[in-house]
Coordinates of C-alpha atoms (C1' of nucleotides) in Angstrom, one line a residue:
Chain A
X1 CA 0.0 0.0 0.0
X2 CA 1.1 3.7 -0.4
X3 CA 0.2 6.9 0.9
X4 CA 0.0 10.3 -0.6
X5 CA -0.6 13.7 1.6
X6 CA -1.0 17.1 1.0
X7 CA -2.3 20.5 2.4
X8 CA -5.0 21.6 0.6
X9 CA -4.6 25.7 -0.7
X10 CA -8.3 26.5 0.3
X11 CA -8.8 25.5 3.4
X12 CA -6.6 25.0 6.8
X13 CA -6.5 21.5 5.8
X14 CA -4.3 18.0 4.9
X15 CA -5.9 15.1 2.9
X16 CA -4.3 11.7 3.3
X17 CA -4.4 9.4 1.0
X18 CA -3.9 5.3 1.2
X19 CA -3.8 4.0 -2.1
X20 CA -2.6 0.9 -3.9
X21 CA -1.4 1.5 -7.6
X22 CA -1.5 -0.3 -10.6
X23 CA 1.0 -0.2 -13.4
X24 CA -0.4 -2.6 -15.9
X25 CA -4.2 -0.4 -15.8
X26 CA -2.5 2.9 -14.4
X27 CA -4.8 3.4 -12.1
X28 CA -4.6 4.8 -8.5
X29 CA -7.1 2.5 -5.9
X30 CA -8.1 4.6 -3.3
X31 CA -8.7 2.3 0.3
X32 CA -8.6 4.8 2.5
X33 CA -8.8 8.8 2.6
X34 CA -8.4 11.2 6.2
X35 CA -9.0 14.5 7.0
X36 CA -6.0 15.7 9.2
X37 CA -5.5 19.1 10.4
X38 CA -1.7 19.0 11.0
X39 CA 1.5 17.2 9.9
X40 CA 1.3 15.5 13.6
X41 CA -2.0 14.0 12.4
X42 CA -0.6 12.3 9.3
X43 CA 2.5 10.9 11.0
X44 CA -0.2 9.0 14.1
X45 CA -2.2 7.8 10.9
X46 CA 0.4 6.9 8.7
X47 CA 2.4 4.8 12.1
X48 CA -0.8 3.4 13.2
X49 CA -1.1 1.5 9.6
X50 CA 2.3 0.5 10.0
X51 CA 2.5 -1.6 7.0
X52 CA 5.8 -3.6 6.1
X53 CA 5.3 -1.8 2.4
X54 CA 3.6 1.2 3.3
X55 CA 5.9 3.8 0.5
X56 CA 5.0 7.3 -0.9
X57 CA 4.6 7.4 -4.9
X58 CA 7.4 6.5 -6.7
X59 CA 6.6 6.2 -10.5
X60 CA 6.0 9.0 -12.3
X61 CA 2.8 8.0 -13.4
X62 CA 1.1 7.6 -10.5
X63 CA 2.5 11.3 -9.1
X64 CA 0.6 12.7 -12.0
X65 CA -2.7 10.9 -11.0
X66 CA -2.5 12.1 -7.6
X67 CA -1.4 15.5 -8.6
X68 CA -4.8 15.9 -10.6
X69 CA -6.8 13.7 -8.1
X70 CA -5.1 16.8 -5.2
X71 CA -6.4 19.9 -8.2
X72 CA -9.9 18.0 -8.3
X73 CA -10.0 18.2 -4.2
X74 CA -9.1 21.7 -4.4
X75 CA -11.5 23.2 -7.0
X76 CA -14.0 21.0 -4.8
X77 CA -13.1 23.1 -1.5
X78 CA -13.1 26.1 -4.0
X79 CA -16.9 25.7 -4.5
X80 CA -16.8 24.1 -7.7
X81 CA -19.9 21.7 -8.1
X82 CA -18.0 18.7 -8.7
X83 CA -19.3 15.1 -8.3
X84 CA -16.3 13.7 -7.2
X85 CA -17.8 10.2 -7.4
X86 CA -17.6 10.5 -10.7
X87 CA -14.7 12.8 -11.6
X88 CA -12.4 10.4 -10.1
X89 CA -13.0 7.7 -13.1
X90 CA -12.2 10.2 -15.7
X91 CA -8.7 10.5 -13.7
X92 CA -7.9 7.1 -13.7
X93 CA -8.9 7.0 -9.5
X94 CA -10.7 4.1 -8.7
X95 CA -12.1 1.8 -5.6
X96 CA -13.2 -1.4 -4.9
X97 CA -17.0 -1.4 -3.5
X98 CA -17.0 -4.8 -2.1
X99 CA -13.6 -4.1 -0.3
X100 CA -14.9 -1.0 1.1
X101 CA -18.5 -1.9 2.0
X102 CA -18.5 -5.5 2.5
X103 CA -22.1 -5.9 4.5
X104 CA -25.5 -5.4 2.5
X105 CA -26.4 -2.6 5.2
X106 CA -23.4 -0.4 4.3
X107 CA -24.0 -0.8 0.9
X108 CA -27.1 0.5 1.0
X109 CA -26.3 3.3 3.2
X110 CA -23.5 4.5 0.8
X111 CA -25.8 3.9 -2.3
X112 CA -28.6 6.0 -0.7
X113 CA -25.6 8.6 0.0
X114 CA -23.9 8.3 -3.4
X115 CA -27.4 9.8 -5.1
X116 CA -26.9 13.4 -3.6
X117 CA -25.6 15.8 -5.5
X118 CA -23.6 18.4 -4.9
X119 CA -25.3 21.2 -2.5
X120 CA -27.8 19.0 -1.5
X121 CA -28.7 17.3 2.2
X122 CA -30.1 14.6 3.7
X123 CA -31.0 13.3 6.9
X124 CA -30.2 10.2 9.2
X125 CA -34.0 9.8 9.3
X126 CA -34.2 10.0 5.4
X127 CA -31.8 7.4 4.8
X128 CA -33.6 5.2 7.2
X129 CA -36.7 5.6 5.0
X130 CA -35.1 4.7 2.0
X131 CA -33.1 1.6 3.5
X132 CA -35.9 0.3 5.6
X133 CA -34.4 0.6 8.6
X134 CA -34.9 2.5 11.8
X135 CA -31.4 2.1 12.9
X136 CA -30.2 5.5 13.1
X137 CA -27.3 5.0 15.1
X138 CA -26.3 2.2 13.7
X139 CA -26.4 4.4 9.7
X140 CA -24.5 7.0 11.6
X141 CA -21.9 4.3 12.3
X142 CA -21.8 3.3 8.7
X143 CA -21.0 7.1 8.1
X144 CA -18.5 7.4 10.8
X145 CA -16.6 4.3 9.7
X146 CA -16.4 5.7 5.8
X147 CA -13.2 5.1 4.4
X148 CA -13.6 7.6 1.5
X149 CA -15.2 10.4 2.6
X150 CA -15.6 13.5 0.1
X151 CA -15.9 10.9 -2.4
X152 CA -18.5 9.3 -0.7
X153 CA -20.1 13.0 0.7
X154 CA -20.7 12.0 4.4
X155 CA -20.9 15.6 5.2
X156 CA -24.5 15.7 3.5
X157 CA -25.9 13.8 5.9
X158 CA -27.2 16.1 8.8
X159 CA -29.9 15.5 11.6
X160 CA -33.6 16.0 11.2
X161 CA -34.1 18.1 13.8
X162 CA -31.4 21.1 11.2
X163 CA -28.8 20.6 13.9
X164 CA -25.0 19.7 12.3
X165 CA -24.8 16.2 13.4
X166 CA -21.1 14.5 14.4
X167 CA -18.6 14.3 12.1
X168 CA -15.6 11.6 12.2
X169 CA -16.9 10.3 15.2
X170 CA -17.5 13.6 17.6
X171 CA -20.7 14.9 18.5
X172 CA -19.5 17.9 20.4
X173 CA -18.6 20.7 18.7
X174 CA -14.5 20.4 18.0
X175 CA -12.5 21.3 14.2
X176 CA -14.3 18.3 13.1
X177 CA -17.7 19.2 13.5
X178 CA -16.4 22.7 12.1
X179 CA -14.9 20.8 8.8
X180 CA -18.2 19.4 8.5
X181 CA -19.7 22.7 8.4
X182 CA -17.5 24.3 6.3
X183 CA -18.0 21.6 3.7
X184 CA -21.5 22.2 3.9
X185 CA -21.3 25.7 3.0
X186 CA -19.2 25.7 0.2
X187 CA -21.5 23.7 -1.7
X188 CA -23.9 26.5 -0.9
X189 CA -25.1 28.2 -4.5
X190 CA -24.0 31.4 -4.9
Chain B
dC1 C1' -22.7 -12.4 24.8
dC2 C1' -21.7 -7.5 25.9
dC3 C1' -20.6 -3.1 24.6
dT4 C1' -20.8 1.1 21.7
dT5 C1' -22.6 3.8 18.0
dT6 C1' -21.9 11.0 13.2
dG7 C1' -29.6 9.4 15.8
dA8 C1' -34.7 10.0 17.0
dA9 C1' -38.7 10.6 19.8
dA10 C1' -40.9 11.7 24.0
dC11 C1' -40.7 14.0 28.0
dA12 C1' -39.2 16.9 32.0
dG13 C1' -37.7 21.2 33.7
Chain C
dC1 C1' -34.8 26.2 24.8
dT2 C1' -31.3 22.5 27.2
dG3 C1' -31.0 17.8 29.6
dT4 C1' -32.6 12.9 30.5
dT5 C1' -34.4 8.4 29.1
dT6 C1' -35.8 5.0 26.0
dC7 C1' -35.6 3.0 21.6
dA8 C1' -33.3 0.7 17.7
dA9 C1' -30.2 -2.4 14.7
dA10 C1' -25.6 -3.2 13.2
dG11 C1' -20.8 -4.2 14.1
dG12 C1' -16.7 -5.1 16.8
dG13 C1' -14.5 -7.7 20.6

DNA sequence: CCCTTTGAAACAG
DNA sequence: CTGTTTCAAAGGG
């Protein structure tokens, strides 16, 4: 596996990146993707996965993919309406649905989240409608436990009563909870 | 089995 | 309006 960081120019923020790449299709597949808010945070991630082969890019190739895979990011957090879901195939940036959501409920949680766009929202309760379920906690865990969030736009799902909801885990209000807000508002219309 | 979980609803103050 | 209590189903240990 490899990793891949950087800071992003538009907001206070690092994006980490696990990845595995393939030569023969040249194509980056993402496993895993943080939110960090300091250099301090990638080094606890990137020791905590402690994998024997765990490398930054090396071939050319693959540094260009993640250099325009980084530009998409950024025009994202610039307030471009970008599906990023979709974007990402056109960039050679794939994922393995099976690997990242290998129970039926996860799956469809993230295929009830996949279908909002771009400046949209939707609720816990919402979900639970669509999925038959009144497991709410249990579709928040899904949520928290993402492993690609932006691509898979967590941050759209908010609580029915208007209020924020948590965000990677914390309730209380924290950088996190401010991220998720943040993200919320750029995809505001102008 | 026991515990926790990015929530909701009902209720108290 | 803020706290509590109960509910609910999945997932990890």
């Amino acid at each position: 596996m490899n990793f891949y960081y950087f800071k992003s120019k538009i907001l206070d923020l690092y994006i980490l990146i696990f990845y595995h790449f393939s030569e023969e299709k040249n194509q980056v597949l993402l496993k895993r993707i943080f939110y960090c808010k300091n250099l301090e945070d990638i080094n606890k991630k990137v020791k905590k996965i402690n994998n024997d082969h765990l490398k930054q890019p090396s071939t050319l190739q693959e540094q260009e993919i993640l250099l325009k895979l980084n530009n998409l990011i950024d025009s994202y957090f610039s307030g471009v309406n970008i599906d990023l879901l979709d974007a990402i195939k056109q960039i050679n940036v794939s994922y393995d649905l099976k690997e990242l959501f290998p129970t039926e409920f996860s799956q469809k949680v993230m295929k009830i989240l996949s279908k909002t766009k771009f400046g949209e929202r939707i609720t816990y309760s919402e979900i639970g409608e669509k999925i038959n379920s009144r497991a709410y906690q249990a579709i928040g865990n899904v949520l928290k436990n993402n492993p690609l969030p932006l691509i898979f736009p967590c941050h759209r799902v908010i609580r029915k009563d208007g209020k924020i909801g948590g965000f990677m885990g914390i309730t209380k209000k924290s950088w996190e909870t401010d991220l998720k807000k943040k993200l919320l508002n750029l995809e505001r219309s102008p």
